[in-house]
Short mmCIF file of C-alpha atoms in Angstrom, two decimals:
data_model
loop_
_atom_site.label_atom_id
_atom_site.label_comp_id
_atom_site.label_asym_id
_atom_site.label_seq_id
_atom_site.Cartn_x
_atom_site.Cartn_y
_atom_site.Cartn_z
CA LEU A 1 -16.67 0.49 -5.26
CA ARG A 2 -13.53 1.27 -7.23
CA LYS A 3 -13.34 4.83 -5.90
CA SER A 4 -13.92 3.65 -2.35
CA LEU A 5 -11.06 1.12 -2.51
CA PHE A 6 -8.82 3.73 -4.13
CA ARG A 7 -9.53 6.14 -1.25
CA GLN A 8 -8.80 3.43 1.31
CA ALA A 9 -5.45 2.74 -0.37
CA LEU A 10 -4.65 6.45 -0.55
CA PHE A 11 -5.37 6.87 3.18
CA GLN A 12 -2.99 4.01 3.97
CA VAL A 13 -0.24 5.64 1.88
CA GLN A 14 -0.91 8.94 3.71
CA ASN A 15 -0.46 7.12 7.02
CA VAL A 16 3.15 6.40 6.05
CA GLU A 17 3.75 9.82 4.52
CA VAL A 18 2.61 11.68 7.65
CA THR A 19 5.57 10.13 9.51
CA TYR A 20 7.92 11.98 7.14
CA MET A 21 6.39 15.45 7.63
CA GLN A 22 9.27 16.68 9.82
CA GLU A 23 11.74 15.82 7.05
CA CYS A 24 9.64 17.04 4.12
CA ARG A 25 6.60 19.29 4.31
CA ASP A 26 6.02 19.50 0.54
CA MET A 27 2.81 18.20 -0.97
CA ARG A 28 2.89 14.55 -2.01
CA LEU A 29 1.89 13.56 -5.52
CA LEU A 30 0.83 10.16 -6.74
CA ARG A 31 3.07 9.87 -9.80
CA GLU A 32 2.37 6.42 -11.17
CA ILE A 33 0.13 3.40 -10.78
CA VAL A 34 1.31 0.25 -12.54
CA GLU A 35 -0.84 -2.85 -12.64
CA ARG A 36 1.17 -5.92 -11.77
CA GLN A 37 0.52 -9.50 -12.67
CA LYS A 38 -1.96 -10.79 -10.11
CA GLY A 39 -0.20 -12.95 -7.53
CA SER A 40 3.29 -12.04 -8.81
CA ASN A 41 4.75 -11.38 -5.36
CA LEU A 42 5.55 -14.73 -3.74
CA VAL A 43 6.11 -13.23 -0.27
CA TRP A 44 2.71 -11.51 -0.23
CA ASN A 45 1.06 -14.64 -1.65
CA LEU A 46 2.43 -16.65 1.27
CA TYR A 47 1.38 -13.92 3.71
CA ASP A 48 -2.14 -13.97 2.27
CA ARG A 49 -2.32 -17.74 2.49
CA VAL A 50 -1.41 -17.63 6.19
CA THR A 51 -3.46 -14.59 7.26
CA LYS A 52 -6.53 -14.46 4.99
CA PRO A 53 -9.58 -16.74 5.14
CA ARG A 54 -9.94 -19.20 2.25
CA ASP A 55 -12.84 -17.32 0.66
CA VAL A 56 -10.70 -14.19 0.14
CA GLU A 57 -9.56 -13.73 -3.45
CA LEU A 58 -6.89 -11.35 -4.76
CA MET A 59 -8.58 -9.23 -7.44
CA ARG A 60 -5.79 -6.88 -8.51
CA GLU A 61 -2.23 -5.94 -7.62
CA GLU A 62 -0.60 -2.55 -8.27
CA ARG A 63 2.63 -0.69 -7.55
CA TRP A 64 2.16 2.98 -6.66
CA THR A 65 4.93 5.57 -6.89
CA VAL A 66 4.69 8.77 -4.84
CA ASP A 67 6.72 11.98 -5.17
CA ARG A 68 8.14 12.85 -1.73
CA CYS A 69 10.59 15.77 -2.02
CA GLN A 70 12.40 14.36 -5.05
CA GLU A 71 12.29 10.82 -3.67
CA ARG A 72 10.08 8.19 -5.28
CA PRO A 73 8.86 5.77 -2.60
CA GLN A 74 6.80 2.85 -3.84
CA PHE A 75 3.89 0.96 -2.31
CA ASP A 76 2.42 -2.44 -3.12
CA VAL A 77 -1.37 -2.19 -3.25
CA ARG A 78 -3.51 -5.35 -3.27
CA TYR A 79 -7.29 -5.41 -3.71
CA TYR A 80 -9.34 -8.34 -2.37
CA ASN A 81 -12.82 -9.79 -2.73
CA GLU A 82 -13.70 -10.87 0.81
CA GLY A 83 -16.13 -13.60 -0.21
CA GLY A 84 -19.39 -12.51 1.40
CA GLY A 85 -19.76 -9.44 -0.79
CA GLY A 86 -17.07 -7.44 1.00
CA TYR A 87 -13.91 -5.90 -0.40
CA SER A 88 -10.66 -4.72 1.12
CA VAL A 89 -7.30 -3.26 0.22
CA THR A 90 -3.84 -3.81 1.70
CA VAL A 91 -1.00 -1.32 1.21
CA VAL A 92 2.59 -2.16 2.12
CA PRO A 93 5.61 0.07 1.50
CA VAL A 94 8.28 -1.49 -0.71
CA SER A 95 11.35 -0.07 1.07
CA TRP A 96 12.35 -1.32 4.51
CA ALA A 97 12.74 2.25 5.80
CA ASP A 98 9.16 3.06 4.76
CA ARG A 99 7.98 -0.20 6.34
CA TRP A 100 9.58 0.92 9.60
CA HIS A 101 7.67 4.23 9.40
CA TRP A 102 4.50 2.24 8.60
CA ILE A 103 5.00 0.11 11.73
CA GLN A 104 5.64 3.25 13.81
CA PHE A 105 2.38 4.77 12.59
CA MET A 106 0.40 1.58 13.21
CA THR A 107 1.71 1.25 16.78
CA SER A 108 1.50 4.92 17.80
CA ASP A 109 -1.20 6.14 20.16
#
């Protein structure tokens, strides 16, 4: 389960990173994973309250740092217990520029 959720999170980070390939073709490295206090981000807590069903519980919150051509973009990673035995992960870039790239990827054909 843990490996599966990690892979899902990694794929979501790669979705953002692929939008930067014209600017930087170097290999990306996951430099750091820092566990954060569960529920520490008030904005994401409000977002969860509005968008997630009541039986969804936040299990863990992390901040990932990636090496992108000497830059260090960060991603908020949140793991959820979906209630009926399911699990999910949400990854959101920390910087507004990376969020824009994330939106571009999500809306591209």
